[in-house]
Amino acid sequence: MSVGVLLLVCAAGLAVGAKSIPLGDVWHGLFHNSGTGNDVIVLDVRLPRTLLGLLVGAALGLAGAVMQALTRNPLAEPGLLGVNAGAAAAVVSAISFFGVTSIGGYVWFAFAGAAVVSVLVYALGGSRSATPVRLALAGTAATAALFGYVNAVQLLDSAALDRLRFWTVGSLASADMSTVEKVWPFIAVGIVLALLIARPLNALEMGDDTARSLGANLTRTRVLAMLCVTLLCGGATAACGPIVFVGLMVPHLVRAITGPDMRWILPYAAVLSPVLLLGADVLGRVVARPAEVQVGIVTALVGGPVFIQLVRRKRMAQL
């Protein structure tokens, strides 16, 4: 059923936009491209956008699920814990100070930024003694500082501002096949790695002592999980900017369907996260037609109330 919903959203992504295209014409554009009219829109504009949405959605959803298991924090998410902000700050630095203009160049900066901030937030939150609240506070502080830096760089560098205006709010609008080709290997490795560590993540969620008694290698699991998050968040952020709340909302929805087993949560998150991201992208194209609202803004508007509800539920559970 989840795969069927994903296919429907992909079809909507190909058919809906500033110009609505009948599904018959979408099919023709995909398999019988004439090089003119609707065929060009489908093949050169909307297909890359949909493929990138699939990759980025799966990456963010899996990264969120892995981070929640790794930190035993139900509020963990790449955007909330500063990982996306670290990648964004590194990319902005690469573009503004080093003149890097291609995604193949600054994707490495995105990985470095995501990795550094992941370790920093984990350390500031107390490392092994970290609590959900301390991690959330450390991530919020890091995010605020890094996005302040990003905004300052853009204001001081008008050329960087022009290049990054839509990227910094999270956008699929500039997607092309070149971008998809450059980031898919990194995201694919991150996805495979996430699925491979599902069983030790189950043990890790039970606490360090229980995980050791079950034979889990805690150090190796944590290192692989951080590598997985770095690959997924770095690739996703380099491709379309920092998009928040996808990695928070979808794992919670999936747990309501599958239960707490990471061997089920991760595959479902990889399918349903693109549903959310592509659905938000289609919604953004519809509500402001013929212009559009960037997907990062739509997910933030949807995710904010969800985050508040999760925090309230957690507080009520503690009373």
mmCIF file of C-alpha atoms in Angstrom:
data_model
loop_
_atom_site.group_PDB
_atom_site.id
_atom_site.type_symbol
_atom_site.label_atom_id
_atom_site.label_comp_id
_atom_site.label_asym_id
_atom_site.label_seq_id
_atom_site.Cartn_x
_atom_site.Cartn_y
_atom_site.Cartn_z
ATOM 1 C CA MET A 1 0.000 0.000 0.000
ATOM 2 C CA SER A 2 2.810 2.415 0.911
ATOM 3 C CA VAL A 3 4.493 1.787 -2.440
ATOM 4 C CA GLY A 4 1.181 2.405 -4.202
ATOM 5 C CA VAL A 5 0.779 5.764 -2.441
ATOM 6 C CA LEU A 6 4.350 6.648 -3.430
ATOM 7 C CA LEU A 7 3.615 5.855 -7.079
ATOM 8 C CA LEU A 8 0.518 8.063 -6.993
ATOM 9 C CA VAL A 9 2.495 10.972 -5.535
ATOM 10 C CA CYS A 10 5.211 10.489 -8.174
ATOM 11 C CA ALA A 11 2.537 10.623 -10.888
ATOM 12 C CA ALA A 12 1.192 13.837 -9.356
ATOM 13 C CA GLY A 13 4.710 15.271 -9.302
ATOM 14 C CA LEU A 14 5.035 14.599 -13.025
ATOM 15 C CA ALA A 15 1.577 15.876 -13.956
ATOM 16 C CA VAL A 16 0.951 18.856 -11.649
ATOM 17 C CA GLY A 17 2.652 22.226 -11.811
ATOM 18 C CA ALA A 18 2.333 25.673 -13.299
ATOM 19 C CA LYS A 19 0.988 23.775 -16.290
ATOM 20 C CA SER A 20 -1.117 20.682 -15.669
ATOM 21 C CA ILE A 21 -0.287 17.808 -17.983
ATOM 22 C CA PRO A 22 -2.670 14.856 -18.594
ATOM 23 C CA LEU A 23 -1.312 11.483 -17.474
ATOM 24 C CA GLY A 24 -1.435 10.249 -21.065
ATOM 25 C CA ASP A 25 0.916 13.038 -22.098
ATOM 26 C CA VAL A 26 3.141 12.265 -19.087
ATOM 27 C CA TRP A 27 3.434 8.669 -20.287
ATOM 28 C CA HIS A 28 4.208 9.851 -23.809
ATOM 29 C CA GLY A 29 6.885 12.223 -22.533
ATOM 30 C CA LEU A 30 8.578 9.482 -20.521
ATOM 31 C CA PHE A 31 8.670 6.789 -23.187
ATOM 32 C CA HIS A 32 8.050 8.490 -26.535
ATOM 33 C CA ASN A 33 9.790 11.822 -26.153
ATOM 34 C CA SER A 34 9.341 14.041 -29.201
ATOM 35 C CA GLY A 35 11.608 16.805 -27.882
ATOM 36 C CA THR A 36 8.841 19.410 -27.917
ATOM 37 C CA GLY A 37 5.996 20.766 -25.772
ATOM 38 C CA ASN A 38 4.844 18.699 -22.815
ATOM 39 C CA ASP A 39 7.433 16.013 -23.504
ATOM 40 C CA VAL A 40 10.248 18.445 -22.703
ATOM 41 C CA ILE A 41 8.557 19.589 -19.482
ATOM 42 C CA VAL A 42 8.060 16.005 -18.314
ATOM 43 C CA LEU A 43 11.454 14.615 -19.225
ATOM 44 C CA ASP A 44 13.769 17.572 -18.594
ATOM 45 C CA VAL A 45 12.028 19.366 -15.711
ATOM 46 C CA ARG A 46 9.631 17.223 -13.742
ATOM 47 C CA LEU A 47 11.302 13.812 -13.990
ATOM 48 C CA PRO A 48 14.609 15.040 -12.443
ATOM 49 C CA ARG A 49 12.628 16.918 -9.796
ATOM 50 C CA THR A 50 10.653 13.802 -8.893
ATOM 51 C CA LEU A 51 13.732 11.554 -8.824
ATOM 52 C CA LEU A 52 15.569 14.017 -6.604
ATOM 53 C CA GLY A 53 12.530 14.212 -4.318
ATOM 54 C CA LEU A 54 12.575 10.417 -4.021
ATOM 55 C CA LEU A 55 16.262 10.378 -3.097
ATOM 56 C CA VAL A 56 16.175 13.316 -0.699
ATOM 57 C CA GLY A 57 12.953 12.207 0.967
ATOM 58 C CA ALA A 58 14.300 8.703 1.604
ATOM 59 C CA ALA A 59 17.602 10.151 2.861
ATOM 60 C CA LEU A 60 15.976 12.536 5.350
ATOM 61 C CA GLY A 61 13.481 9.983 6.641
ATOM 62 C CA LEU A 62 16.139 7.332 7.203
ATOM 63 C CA ALA A 63 18.522 9.843 8.773
ATOM 64 C CA GLY A 64 15.818 10.901 11.224
ATOM 65 C CA ALA A 65 14.971 7.311 12.165
ATOM 66 C CA VAL A 66 18.644 6.410 12.661
ATOM 67 C CA MET A 67 19.279 9.521 14.774
ATOM 68 C CA GLN A 68 16.259 8.809 16.977
ATOM 69 C CA ALA A 69 17.532 5.279 17.615
ATOM 70 C CA LEU A 70 21.149 6.362 18.089
ATOM 71 C CA THR A 71 20.359 9.108 20.616
ATOM 72 C CA ARG A 72 17.267 7.417 22.115
ATOM 73 C CA ASN A 73 15.633 10.775 21.553
ATOM 74 C CA PRO A 74 12.148 10.824 19.946
ATOM 75 C CA LEU A 75 12.691 14.476 18.944
ATOM 76 C CA ALA A 76 15.949 13.841 17.070
ATOM 77 C CA GLU A 77 15.964 14.944 13.434
ATOM 78 C CA PRO A 78 18.711 16.240 11.113
ATOM 79 C CA GLY A 79 17.179 19.720 11.053
ATOM 80 C CA LEU A 80 16.583 19.938 14.801
ATOM 81 C CA LEU A 81 20.023 18.630 15.788
ATOM 82 C CA GLY A 82 21.922 20.978 13.489
ATOM 83 C CA VAL A 83 23.179 18.404 10.969
ATOM 84 C CA ASN A 84 21.497 20.056 7.990
ATOM 85 C CA ALA A 85 22.628 23.471 9.234
ATOM 86 C CA GLY A 86 26.227 22.242 9.378
ATOM 87 C CA ALA A 87 26.050 20.979 5.821
ATOM 88 C CA ALA A 88 24.432 24.234 4.691
ATOM 89 C CA ALA A 89 27.086 26.385 6.390
ATOM 90 C CA ALA A 90 29.864 24.364 4.762
ATOM 91 C CA VAL A 91 28.259 24.646 1.307
ATOM 92 C CA VAL A 92 27.753 28.403 1.665
ATOM 93 C CA SER A 93 31.414 28.753 2.687
ATOM 94 C CA ALA A 94 32.518 26.701 -0.307
ATOM 95 C CA ILE A 95 30.518 28.852 -2.713
ATOM 96 C CA SER A 96 31.327 32.246 -1.200
ATOM 97 C CA PHE A 97 34.979 31.846 -0.142
ATOM 98 C CA PHE A 98 36.342 29.126 -2.413
ATOM 99 C CA GLY A 99 34.390 29.826 -5.590
ATOM 100 C CA VAL A 100 32.963 26.322 -5.813
ATOM 101 C CA THR A 101 29.947 26.379 -8.130
ATOM 102 C CA SER A 102 29.181 22.742 -8.985
ATOM 103 C CA ILE A 103 27.402 20.264 -6.777
ATOM 104 C CA GLY A 104 30.190 17.778 -7.464
ATOM 105 C CA GLY A 105 32.550 20.214 -5.737
ATOM 106 C CA TYR A 106 30.583 21.345 -2.733
ATOM 107 C CA VAL A 107 28.993 17.993 -1.891
ATOM 108 C CA TRP A 108 32.246 17.159 -0.078
ATOM 109 C CA PHE A 109 31.919 20.324 1.981
ATOM 110 C CA ALA A 110 28.368 19.271 2.851
ATOM 111 C CA PHE A 111 29.606 15.907 4.140
ATOM 112 C CA ALA A 112 32.315 17.574 6.224
ATOM 113 C CA GLY A 113 29.905 20.112 7.703
ATOM 114 C CA ALA A 114 27.310 17.448 8.547
ATOM 115 C CA ALA A 115 29.935 15.226 10.201
ATOM 116 C CA VAL A 116 31.517 18.003 12.282
ATOM 117 C CA VAL A 117 28.203 19.310 13.597
ATOM 118 C CA SER A 118 26.928 15.786 14.340
ATOM 119 C CA VAL A 119 29.936 15.127 16.570
ATOM 120 C CA LEU A 120 29.794 18.613 18.115
ATOM 121 C CA VAL A 121 26.108 18.411 19.055
ATOM 122 C CA TYR A 122 26.555 14.902 20.429
ATOM 123 C CA ALA A 123 29.475 16.114 22.569
ATOM 124 C CA LEU A 124 27.673 19.255 23.768
ATOM 125 C CA GLY A 125 24.633 17.171 24.633
ATOM 126 C CA GLY A 126 26.686 15.013 26.986
ATOM 127 C CA SER A 127 27.850 12.173 24.711
ATOM 128 C CA ARG A 128 26.808 8.869 26.273
ATOM 129 C CA SER A 129 25.016 10.620 29.133
ATOM 130 C CA ALA A 130 23.063 12.823 26.729
ATOM 131 C CA THR A 131 19.384 13.322 27.417
ATOM 132 C CA PRO A 132 16.760 14.199 24.787
ATOM 133 C CA VAL A 133 16.401 17.710 26.215
ATOM 134 C CA ARG A 134 20.156 18.396 26.261
ATOM 135 C CA LEU A 135 20.565 17.144 22.712
ATOM 136 C CA ALA A 136 17.622 19.237 21.515
ATOM 137 C CA LEU A 137 19.058 22.338 23.225
ATOM 138 C CA ALA A 138 22.533 21.733 21.779
ATOM 139 C CA GLY A 139 21.067 21.186 18.327
ATOM 140 C CA THR A 140 18.908 24.282 18.540
ATOM 141 C CA ALA A 141 21.873 26.417 19.594
ATOM 142 C CA ALA A 142 24.053 25.038 16.806
ATOM 143 C CA THR A 143 21.303 25.519 14.222
ATOM 144 C CA ALA A 144 20.690 29.131 15.266
ATOM 145 C CA ALA A 145 24.397 29.982 15.182
ATOM 146 C CA LEU A 146 25.038 28.282 11.834
ATOM 147 C CA PHE A 147 22.032 29.770 10.065
ATOM 148 C CA GLY A 148 23.020 33.167 11.448
ATOM 149 C CA TYR A 149 26.393 32.622 9.792
ATOM 150 C CA VAL A 150 24.719 31.521 6.540
ATOM 151 C CA ASN A 151 22.544 34.634 6.476
ATOM 152 C CA ALA A 152 25.508 36.895 7.238
ATOM 153 C CA VAL A 153 27.560 35.442 4.388
ATOM 154 C CA GLN A 154 24.710 35.895 1.944
ATOM 155 C CA LEU A 155 24.094 39.490 2.984
ATOM 156 C CA LEU A 156 27.777 40.340 2.578
ATOM 157 C CA ASP A 157 28.121 38.503 -0.741
ATOM 158 C CA SER A 158 25.410 39.502 -3.213
ATOM 159 C CA ALA A 159 26.552 36.928 -5.751
ATOM 160 C CA ALA A 160 26.200 34.163 -3.166
ATOM 161 C CA LEU A 161 22.777 35.535 -2.215
ATOM 162 C CA ASP A 162 21.589 35.260 -5.827
ATOM 163 C CA ARG A 163 22.853 31.676 -6.138
ATOM 164 C CA LEU A 164 21.522 30.491 -2.793
ATOM 165 C CA ARG A 165 18.247 32.384 -2.431
ATOM 166 C CA PHE A 166 16.039 29.326 -2.951
ATOM 167 C CA TRP A 167 18.576 26.701 -1.920
ATOM 168 C CA THR A 168 18.774 27.904 1.702
ATOM 169 C CA VAL A 169 15.027 27.442 2.299
ATOM 170 C CA GLY A 170 15.057 23.968 0.755
ATOM 171 C CA SER A 171 13.972 23.604 -2.851
ATOM 172 C CA LEU A 172 13.596 21.012 -5.589
ATOM 173 C CA ALA A 173 12.927 23.681 -8.210
ATOM 174 C CA SER A 174 16.417 23.688 -9.736
ATOM 175 C CA ALA A 175 16.732 19.898 -9.950
ATOM 176 C CA ASP A 176 18.276 18.403 -13.067
ATOM 177 C CA MET A 177 19.660 15.000 -14.010
ATOM 178 C CA SER A 178 23.215 16.165 -13.344
ATOM 179 C CA THR A 179 22.326 16.791 -9.695
ATOM 180 C CA VAL A 180 20.627 13.407 -9.419
ATOM 181 C CA GLU A 181 23.627 11.643 -10.950
ATOM 182 C CA LYS A 182 26.075 13.302 -8.551
ATOM 183 C CA VAL A 183 24.282 12.649 -5.272
ATOM 184 C CA TRP A 184 22.560 9.296 -5.789
ATOM 185 C CA PRO A 185 25.664 7.138 -5.122
ATOM 186 C CA PHE A 186 26.238 8.773 -1.716
ATOM 187 C CA ILE A 187 22.582 8.552 -0.715
ATOM 188 C CA ALA A 188 22.354 4.957 -1.986
ATOM 189 C CA VAL A 189 25.328 3.931 0.193
ATOM 190 C CA GLY A 190 23.734 5.692 3.166
ATOM 191 C CA ILE A 191 20.419 3.895 2.585
ATOM 192 C CA VAL A 192 22.071 0.466 2.351
ATOM 193 C CA LEU A 193 24.160 1.178 5.458
ATOM 194 C CA ALA A 194 21.071 2.253 7.417
ATOM 195 C CA LEU A 195 19.246 -0.952 6.521
ATOM 196 C CA LEU A 196 22.268 -3.086 7.469
ATOM 197 C CA ILE A 197 22.538 -1.648 10.993
ATOM 198 C CA ALA A 198 18.830 -1.998 11.808
ATOM 199 C CA ARG A 199 19.364 -4.947 14.183
ATOM 200 C CA PRO A 200 22.160 -3.364 16.289
ATOM 201 C CA LEU A 201 20.145 -0.131 16.421
ATOM 202 C CA ASN A 202 17.314 -2.154 17.981
ATOM 203 C CA ALA A 203 19.723 -3.268 20.683
ATOM 204 C CA LEU A 204 21.128 0.227 21.152
ATOM 205 C CA GLU A 205 17.656 1.656 21.796
ATOM 206 C CA MET A 206 17.378 -0.612 24.857
ATOM 207 C CA GLY A 207 20.363 1.015 26.555
ATOM 208 C CA ASP A 208 24.100 0.369 26.507
ATOM 209 C CA ASP A 209 24.128 -2.420 29.107
ATOM 210 C CA THR A 210 21.319 -4.345 27.433
ATOM 211 C CA ALA A 211 22.913 -3.845 24.013
ATOM 212 C CA ARG A 212 26.224 -5.270 25.260
ATOM 213 C CA SER A 213 24.470 -8.270 26.777
ATOM 214 C CA LEU A 214 22.858 -8.894 23.376
ATOM 215 C CA GLY A 215 26.276 -8.903 21.722
ATOM 216 C CA ALA A 216 26.066 -5.520 19.970
ATOM 217 C CA ASN A 217 29.319 -3.684 19.275
ATOM 218 C CA LEU A 218 28.382 -0.210 20.541
ATOM 219 C CA THR A 219 31.365 1.660 19.148
ATOM 220 C CA ARG A 220 31.023 0.164 15.674
ATOM 221 C CA THR A 221 27.265 0.743 15.638
ATOM 222 C CA ARG A 222 27.650 4.397 16.634
ATOM 223 C CA VAL A 223 30.386 5.017 14.071
ATOM 224 C CA LEU A 224 28.403 3.377 11.278
ATOM 225 C CA ALA A 225 25.257 5.255 12.299
ATOM 226 C CA MET A 226 27.084 8.602 12.245
ATOM 227 C CA LEU A 227 28.623 7.735 8.858
ATOM 228 C CA CYS A 228 25.153 6.835 7.588
ATOM 229 C CA VAL A 229 23.643 10.131 8.823
ATOM 230 C CA THR A 230 26.534 12.104 7.329
ATOM 231 C CA LEU A 231 26.120 10.506 3.894
ATOM 232 C CA LEU A 232 22.345 10.900 3.879
ATOM 233 C CA CYS A 233 22.196 14.468 5.215
ATOM 234 C CA GLY A 234 25.250 15.669 3.311
ATOM 235 C CA GLY A 235 23.948 14.383 -0.011
ATOM 236 C CA ALA A 236 20.400 15.635 0.567
ATOM 237 C CA THR A 237 21.477 19.092 1.726
ATOM 238 C CA ALA A 238 23.990 19.536 -1.079
ATOM 239 C CA ALA A 239 21.309 18.670 -3.616
ATOM 240 C CA CYS A 240 18.451 20.898 -2.492
ATOM 241 C CA GLY A 241 19.323 22.764 0.693
ATOM 242 C CA PRO A 242 18.304 22.226 4.327
ATOM 243 C CA ILE A 243 14.803 20.735 4.570
ATOM 244 C CA VAL A 244 13.482 20.247 8.090
ATOM 245 C CA PHE A 245 10.918 18.069 9.879
ATOM 246 C CA VAL A 246 10.732 15.252 7.298
ATOM 247 C CA GLY A 247 13.029 13.122 9.453
ATOM 248 C CA LEU A 248 10.981 13.934 12.547
ATOM 249 C CA MET A 249 7.447 13.335 11.320
ATOM 250 C CA VAL A 250 7.755 10.197 9.217
ATOM 251 C CA PRO A 251 9.523 7.899 11.738
ATOM 252 C CA HIS A 252 6.806 8.710 14.307
ATOM 253 C CA LEU A 253 4.105 7.900 11.755
ATOM 254 C CA VAL A 254 5.859 4.665 10.814
ATOM 255 C CA ARG A 255 6.159 3.544 14.447
ATOM 256 C CA ALA A 256 2.395 3.813 14.763
ATOM 257 C CA ILE A 257 2.130 1.351 11.848
ATOM 258 C CA THR A 258 5.014 -1.063 12.448
ATOM 259 C CA GLY A 259 5.878 -0.839 16.136
ATOM 260 C CA PRO A 260 9.394 -0.185 17.492
ATOM 261 C CA ASP A 261 11.371 -2.680 15.378
ATOM 262 C CA MET A 262 13.961 -0.779 13.308
ATOM 263 C CA ARG A 263 13.992 -3.593 10.739
ATOM 264 C CA TRP A 264 10.497 -2.431 9.754
ATOM 265 C CA ILE A 265 10.773 1.263 10.604
ATOM 266 C CA LEU A 266 13.686 1.916 8.229
ATOM 267 C CA PRO A 267 12.186 0.401 5.039
ATOM 268 C CA TYR A 268 8.826 2.067 5.687
ATOM 269 C CA ALA A 269 10.543 5.405 6.373
ATOM 270 C CA ALA A 270 12.440 5.086 3.095
ATOM 271 C CA VAL A 271 9.113 4.741 1.248
ATOM 272 C CA LEU A 272 6.869 7.170 3.147
ATOM 273 C CA SER A 273 9.353 10.042 3.532
ATOM 274 C CA PRO A 274 9.414 10.684 -0.251
ATOM 275 C CA VAL A 275 5.590 10.643 -0.117
ATOM 276 C CA LEU A 276 5.695 13.545 2.351
ATOM 277 C CA LEU A 277 8.394 15.469 0.501
ATOM 278 C CA LEU A 278 6.928 15.064 -2.992
ATOM 279 C CA GLY A 279 3.439 15.748 -1.649
ATOM 280 C CA ALA A 280 4.700 18.983 -0.076
ATOM 281 C CA ASP A 281 6.398 19.893 -3.356
ATOM 282 C CA VAL A 282 3.175 19.338 -5.335
ATOM 283 C CA LEU A 283 1.205 21.332 -2.761
ATOM 284 C CA GLY A 284 3.686 24.190 -3.032
ATOM 285 C CA ARG A 285 3.211 24.264 -6.792
ATOM 286 C CA VAL A 286 -0.583 24.301 -6.524
ATOM 287 C CA VAL A 287 -1.244 26.893 -3.800
ATOM 288 C CA ALA A 288 0.687 29.710 -5.492
ATOM 289 C CA ARG A 289 0.215 28.800 -9.164
ATOM 290 C CA PRO A 290 1.737 29.906 -11.527
ATOM 291 C CA ALA A 291 4.485 30.669 -8.976
ATOM 292 C CA GLU A 292 5.362 28.164 -6.250
ATOM 293 C CA VAL A 293 6.145 27.870 -2.549
ATOM 294 C CA GLN A 294 9.450 26.096 -1.954
ATOM 295 C CA VAL A 295 9.172 22.625 -0.465
ATOM 296 C CA GLY A 296 11.277 23.531 2.596
ATOM 297 C CA ILE A 297 8.734 26.179 3.561
ATOM 298 C CA VAL A 298 5.812 23.758 3.173
ATOM 299 C CA THR A 299 7.445 21.050 5.308
ATOM 300 C CA ALA A 300 8.277 23.639 7.984
ATOM 301 C CA LEU A 301 4.684 24.897 8.060
ATOM 302 C CA VAL A 302 3.403 21.339 8.397
ATOM 303 C CA GLY A 303 6.150 20.155 10.720
ATOM 304 C CA GLY A 304 5.995 22.990 13.248
ATOM 305 C CA PRO A 305 2.585 22.025 14.693
ATOM 306 C CA VAL A 306 3.579 18.336 14.610
ATOM 307 C CA PHE A 307 6.731 19.090 16.604
ATOM 308 C CA ILE A 308 4.748 21.079 19.183
ATOM 309 C CA GLN A 309 2.275 18.215 19.550
ATOM 310 C CA LEU A 310 5.108 15.697 20.037
ATOM 311 C CA VAL A 311 6.709 17.870 22.729
ATOM 312 C CA ARG A 312 3.369 18.288 24.512
ATOM 313 C CA ARG A 313 2.731 14.552 24.366
ATOM 314 C CA LYS A 314 6.179 13.849 25.812
ATOM 315 C CA ARG A 315 5.635 16.328 28.646
ATOM 316 C CA MET A 316 2.243 14.839 29.473
ATOM 317 C CA ALA A 317 3.801 11.380 29.579
ATOM 318 C CA GLN A 318 6.335 12.613 32.134
ATOM 319 C CA LEU A 319 3.695 14.124 34.471
#
